[in-house]
Coordinates of C-alpha atoms in Angstrom, one line a residue:
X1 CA -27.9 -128.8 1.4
X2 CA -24.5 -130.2 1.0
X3 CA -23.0 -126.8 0.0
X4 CA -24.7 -125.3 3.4
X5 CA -23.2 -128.0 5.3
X6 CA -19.5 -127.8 3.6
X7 CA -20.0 -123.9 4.1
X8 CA -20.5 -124.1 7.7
X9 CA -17.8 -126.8 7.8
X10 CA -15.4 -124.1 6.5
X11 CA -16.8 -120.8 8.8
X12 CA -16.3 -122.7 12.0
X13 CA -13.5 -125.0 12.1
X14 CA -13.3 -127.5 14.6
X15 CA -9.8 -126.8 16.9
X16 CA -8.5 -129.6 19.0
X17 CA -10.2 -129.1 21.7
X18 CA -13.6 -129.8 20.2
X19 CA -14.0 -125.8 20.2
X20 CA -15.3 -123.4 17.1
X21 CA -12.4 -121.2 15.7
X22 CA -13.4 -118.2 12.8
X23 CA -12.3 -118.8 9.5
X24 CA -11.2 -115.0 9.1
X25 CA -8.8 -115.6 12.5
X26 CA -7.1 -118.6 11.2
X27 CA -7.2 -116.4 7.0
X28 CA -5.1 -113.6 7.5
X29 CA -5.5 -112.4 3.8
X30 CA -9.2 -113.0 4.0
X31 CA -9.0 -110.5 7.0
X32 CA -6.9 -108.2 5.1
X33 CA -9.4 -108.3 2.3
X34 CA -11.9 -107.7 4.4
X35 CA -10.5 -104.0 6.0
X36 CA -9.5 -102.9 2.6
X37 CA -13.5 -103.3 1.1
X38 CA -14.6 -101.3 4.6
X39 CA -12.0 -98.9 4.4
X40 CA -13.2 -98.1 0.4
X41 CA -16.5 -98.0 1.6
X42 CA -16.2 -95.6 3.8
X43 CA -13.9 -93.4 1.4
X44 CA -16.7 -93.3 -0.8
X45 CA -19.5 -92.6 2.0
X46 CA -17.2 -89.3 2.8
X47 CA -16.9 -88.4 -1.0
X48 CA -20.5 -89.0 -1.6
X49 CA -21.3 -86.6 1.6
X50 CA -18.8 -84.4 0.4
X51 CA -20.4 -84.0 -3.0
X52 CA -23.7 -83.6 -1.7
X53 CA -22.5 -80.9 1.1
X54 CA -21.1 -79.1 -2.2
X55 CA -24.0 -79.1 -4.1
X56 CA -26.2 -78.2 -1.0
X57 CA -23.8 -75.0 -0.4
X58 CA -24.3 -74.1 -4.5
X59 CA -28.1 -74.0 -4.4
X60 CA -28.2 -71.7 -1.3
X61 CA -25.7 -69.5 -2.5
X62 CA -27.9 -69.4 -5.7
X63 CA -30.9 -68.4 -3.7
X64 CA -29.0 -65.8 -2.3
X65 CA -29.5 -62.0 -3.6
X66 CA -26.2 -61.0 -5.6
X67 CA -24.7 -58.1 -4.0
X68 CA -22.8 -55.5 -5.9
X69 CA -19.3 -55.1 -6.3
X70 CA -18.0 -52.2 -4.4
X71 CA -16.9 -49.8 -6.8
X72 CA -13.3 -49.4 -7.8
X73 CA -11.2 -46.8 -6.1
X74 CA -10.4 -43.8 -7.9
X75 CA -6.0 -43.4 -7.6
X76 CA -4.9 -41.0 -5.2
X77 CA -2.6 -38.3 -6.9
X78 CA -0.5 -35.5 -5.5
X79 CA -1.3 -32.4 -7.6
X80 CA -2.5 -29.4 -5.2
X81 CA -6.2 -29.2 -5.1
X82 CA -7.5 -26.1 -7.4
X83 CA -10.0 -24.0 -6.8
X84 CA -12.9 -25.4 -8.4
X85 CA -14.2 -24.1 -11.8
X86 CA -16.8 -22.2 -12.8
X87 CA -18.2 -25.5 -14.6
X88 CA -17.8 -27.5 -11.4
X89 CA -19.5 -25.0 -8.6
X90 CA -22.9 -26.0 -8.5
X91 CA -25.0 -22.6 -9.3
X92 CA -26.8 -21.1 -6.8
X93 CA -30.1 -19.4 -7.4
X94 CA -29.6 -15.8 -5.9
X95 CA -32.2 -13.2 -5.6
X96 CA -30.4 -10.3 -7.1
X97 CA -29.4 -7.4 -5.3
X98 CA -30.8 -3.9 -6.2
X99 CA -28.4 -1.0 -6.2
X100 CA -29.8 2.0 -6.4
X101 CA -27.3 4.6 -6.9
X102 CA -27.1 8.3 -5.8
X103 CA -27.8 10.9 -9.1
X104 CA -24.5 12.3 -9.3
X105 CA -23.5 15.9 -9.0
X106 CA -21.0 17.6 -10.9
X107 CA -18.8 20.4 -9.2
X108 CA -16.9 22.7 -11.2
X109 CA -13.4 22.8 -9.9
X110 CA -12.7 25.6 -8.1
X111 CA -10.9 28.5 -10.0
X112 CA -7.5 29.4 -9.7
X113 CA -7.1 32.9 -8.1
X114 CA -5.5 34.6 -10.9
X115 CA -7.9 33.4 -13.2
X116 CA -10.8 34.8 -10.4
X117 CA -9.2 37.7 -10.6
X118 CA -9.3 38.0 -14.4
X119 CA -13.0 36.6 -14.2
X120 CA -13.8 39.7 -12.3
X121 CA -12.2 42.5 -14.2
X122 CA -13.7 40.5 -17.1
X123 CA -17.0 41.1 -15.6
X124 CA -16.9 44.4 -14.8
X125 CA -14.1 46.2 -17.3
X126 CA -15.9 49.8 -16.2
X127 CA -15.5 49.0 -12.4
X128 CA -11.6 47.8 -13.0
X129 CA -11.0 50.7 -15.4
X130 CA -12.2 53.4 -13.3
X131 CA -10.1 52.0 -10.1
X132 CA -6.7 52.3 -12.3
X133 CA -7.6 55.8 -13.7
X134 CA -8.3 56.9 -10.3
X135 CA -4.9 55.7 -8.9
X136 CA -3.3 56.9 -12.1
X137 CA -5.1 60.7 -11.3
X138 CA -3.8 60.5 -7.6
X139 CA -0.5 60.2 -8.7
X140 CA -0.5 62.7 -11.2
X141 CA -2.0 64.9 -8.7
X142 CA 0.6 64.2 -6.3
X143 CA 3.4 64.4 -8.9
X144 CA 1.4 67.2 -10.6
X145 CA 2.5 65.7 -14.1
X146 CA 0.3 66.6 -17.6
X147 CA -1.6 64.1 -19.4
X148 CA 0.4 63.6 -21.9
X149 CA 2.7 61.6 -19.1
X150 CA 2.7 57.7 -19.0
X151 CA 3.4 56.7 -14.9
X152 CA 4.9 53.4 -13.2
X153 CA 5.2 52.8 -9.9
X154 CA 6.7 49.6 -8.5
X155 CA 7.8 48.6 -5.0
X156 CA 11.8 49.2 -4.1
X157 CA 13.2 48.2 -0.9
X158 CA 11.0 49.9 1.9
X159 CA 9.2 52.3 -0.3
X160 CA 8.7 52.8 -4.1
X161 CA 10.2 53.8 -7.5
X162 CA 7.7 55.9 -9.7
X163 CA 8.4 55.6 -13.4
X164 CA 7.0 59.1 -15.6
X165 CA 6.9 58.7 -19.2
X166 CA 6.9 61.8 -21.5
X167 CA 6.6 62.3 -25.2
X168 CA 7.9 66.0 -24.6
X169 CA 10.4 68.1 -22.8
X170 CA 9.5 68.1 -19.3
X171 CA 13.1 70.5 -18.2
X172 CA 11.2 73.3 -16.4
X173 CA 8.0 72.1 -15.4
X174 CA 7.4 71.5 -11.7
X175 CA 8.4 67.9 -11.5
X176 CA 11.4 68.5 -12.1
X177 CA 11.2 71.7 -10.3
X178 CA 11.8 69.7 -7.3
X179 CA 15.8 69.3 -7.8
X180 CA 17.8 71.7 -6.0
X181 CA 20.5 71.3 -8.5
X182 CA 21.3 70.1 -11.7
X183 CA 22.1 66.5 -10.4
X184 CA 25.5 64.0 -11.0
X185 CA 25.8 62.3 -14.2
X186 CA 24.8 58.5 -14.0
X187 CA 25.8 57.5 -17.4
X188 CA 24.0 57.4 -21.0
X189 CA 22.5 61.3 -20.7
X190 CA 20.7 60.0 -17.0
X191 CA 21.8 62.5 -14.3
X192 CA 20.2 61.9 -10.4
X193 CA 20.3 64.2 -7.1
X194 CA 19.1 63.6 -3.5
X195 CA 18.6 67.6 -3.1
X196 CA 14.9 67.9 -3.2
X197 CA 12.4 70.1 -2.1
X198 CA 10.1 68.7 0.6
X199 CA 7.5 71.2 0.5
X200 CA 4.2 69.6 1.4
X201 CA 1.7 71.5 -0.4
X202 CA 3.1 69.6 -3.6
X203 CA 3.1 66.1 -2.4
X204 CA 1.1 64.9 0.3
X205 CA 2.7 61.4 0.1
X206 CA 6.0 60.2 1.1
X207 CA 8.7 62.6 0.6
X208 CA 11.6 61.7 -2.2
X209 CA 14.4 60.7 -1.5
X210 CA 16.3 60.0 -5.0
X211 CA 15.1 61.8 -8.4
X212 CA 16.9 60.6 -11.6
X213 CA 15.8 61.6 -15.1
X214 CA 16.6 61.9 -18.9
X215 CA 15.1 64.6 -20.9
X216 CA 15.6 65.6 -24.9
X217 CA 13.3 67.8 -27.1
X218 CA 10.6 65.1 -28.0
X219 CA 10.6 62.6 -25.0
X220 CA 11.5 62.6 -21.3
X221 CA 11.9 59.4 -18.4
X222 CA 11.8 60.4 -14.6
X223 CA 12.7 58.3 -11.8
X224 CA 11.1 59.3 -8.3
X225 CA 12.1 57.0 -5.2
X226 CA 10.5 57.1 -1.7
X227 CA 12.9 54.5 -0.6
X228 CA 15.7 55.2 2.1
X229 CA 18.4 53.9 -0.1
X230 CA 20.0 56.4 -1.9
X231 CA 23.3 55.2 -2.7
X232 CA 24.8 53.3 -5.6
X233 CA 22.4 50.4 -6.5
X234 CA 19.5 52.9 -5.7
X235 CA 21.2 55.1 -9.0
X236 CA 21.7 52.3 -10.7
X237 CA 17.9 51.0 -10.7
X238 CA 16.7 53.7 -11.6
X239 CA 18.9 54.5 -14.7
X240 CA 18.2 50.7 -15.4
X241 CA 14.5 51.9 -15.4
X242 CA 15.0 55.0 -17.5
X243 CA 16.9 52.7 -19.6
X244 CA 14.1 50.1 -20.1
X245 CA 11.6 52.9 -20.6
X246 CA 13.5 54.9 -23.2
X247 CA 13.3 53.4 -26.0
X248 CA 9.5 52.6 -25.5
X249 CA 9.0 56.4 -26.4
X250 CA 10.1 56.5 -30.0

């Protein structure tokens, strides 16, 4: 009872004036004391909430469903982009295509003409023989020459050079009848003349117009032209052909 009574004695302090003062105006440090145990008390009410707001925030993220990390990037490079490999093209299931292809037909190659030609006298020998010994008998008839006489005829100019063969003496017989003279020497036993005779009932063809000829006792080589050249290179081709066939006689 005494200590309540001195307690109250100290709180409220009798002033002058017969009023109550507080203690904690008139204690300063008491005061003091007093903020500071608030102020620590309320620093630990925030830490406490803090704490708790922590732990409140753990155990919803915990409840939360983890999401997955996006996956990493891949590095972007600069090397040209290749056509993709056979490996890397996806296949693709193809109904395959049937090709039916045409049979195919072989063609000879067409034949050259000269080897037509030959074909065809190869084929028929009797046909191709009989159209050369008929020429062959024209111009002997024409020429009236014996048998025994081998005849050429080849194109000169605007007519023809007939070439006549002989394993004999011809001097005499009516081919060479047909000279009106003894001809000019040509060189190398050849003699030639333009003086023939014309008459028609021995040659129905065209008439001569140049004769040249060689003659000995076992062989003989005339030269009849048709062309209208008669001059020097007309002589001269046809002692190159009784030249050429000469020799061919032996």
């Amino acid at each position: 009872m005494a200590y309540d009574e001195h307690h109250e004695h100290d709180e409220y302090a009798t002033t002058e004036g017969g009023l109550y003062a507080s203690a904690s105006v008139e204690d300063p440090d008491r005061a003091a004391r007093h903020r500071r145990r608030l102020a620590a008390g309320i620093t630990g009410a925030v830490v406490a909430l803090a704490g708790a707001g922590f732990l409140i925030t753990r155990l919803m993220n915990e409840q939360q469903p983890t999401l997955p990390e996006p996956a990493a990037l891949a590095p972007q490079t600069t090397e040209a982009t290749t056509a993709p490999t056979p490996e890397e093209t996806a296949p693709v299931t193809r109904t395959p295509k049937v090709t039916r292809h045409a049979v195919p037909v072989e063609q000879s190659p067409a034949p050259p003409i000269a080897a037509s030609r030959a074909a065809s006298r190869a084929a028929s020998p009797d046909a191709a023989e009989a159209r050369a010994s008929a020429a062959i008998e024209e111009l002997r008839e024409r020429l009236r020459v014996s048998e025994r006489t081998r005849m050429v005829e080849q194109p000169y100019e605007d007519g023809t050079m007939t070439v006549l063969a002989s394993w004999r003496d011809v001097t005499g017989e009516s081919l060479l009848r047909r000279a009106l003279d003894a001809g000019t020497p040509a060189g190398n036993g050849v003699r030639c003349t333009t003086r023939l005779s014309n008459e028609p009932d021995w040659d129905p063809g065209p008439p001569p117009t140049l004769m040249c000829w060689r003659t000995s006792a076992s062989r003989s080589v005339v030269v009849v032209s048709t062309a209208s050249s008669t001059g020097a290179e007309a002589i001269a081709a046809s002692a190159s052909l009784i030249e050429t066939e000469w020799p061919k006689l032996d």
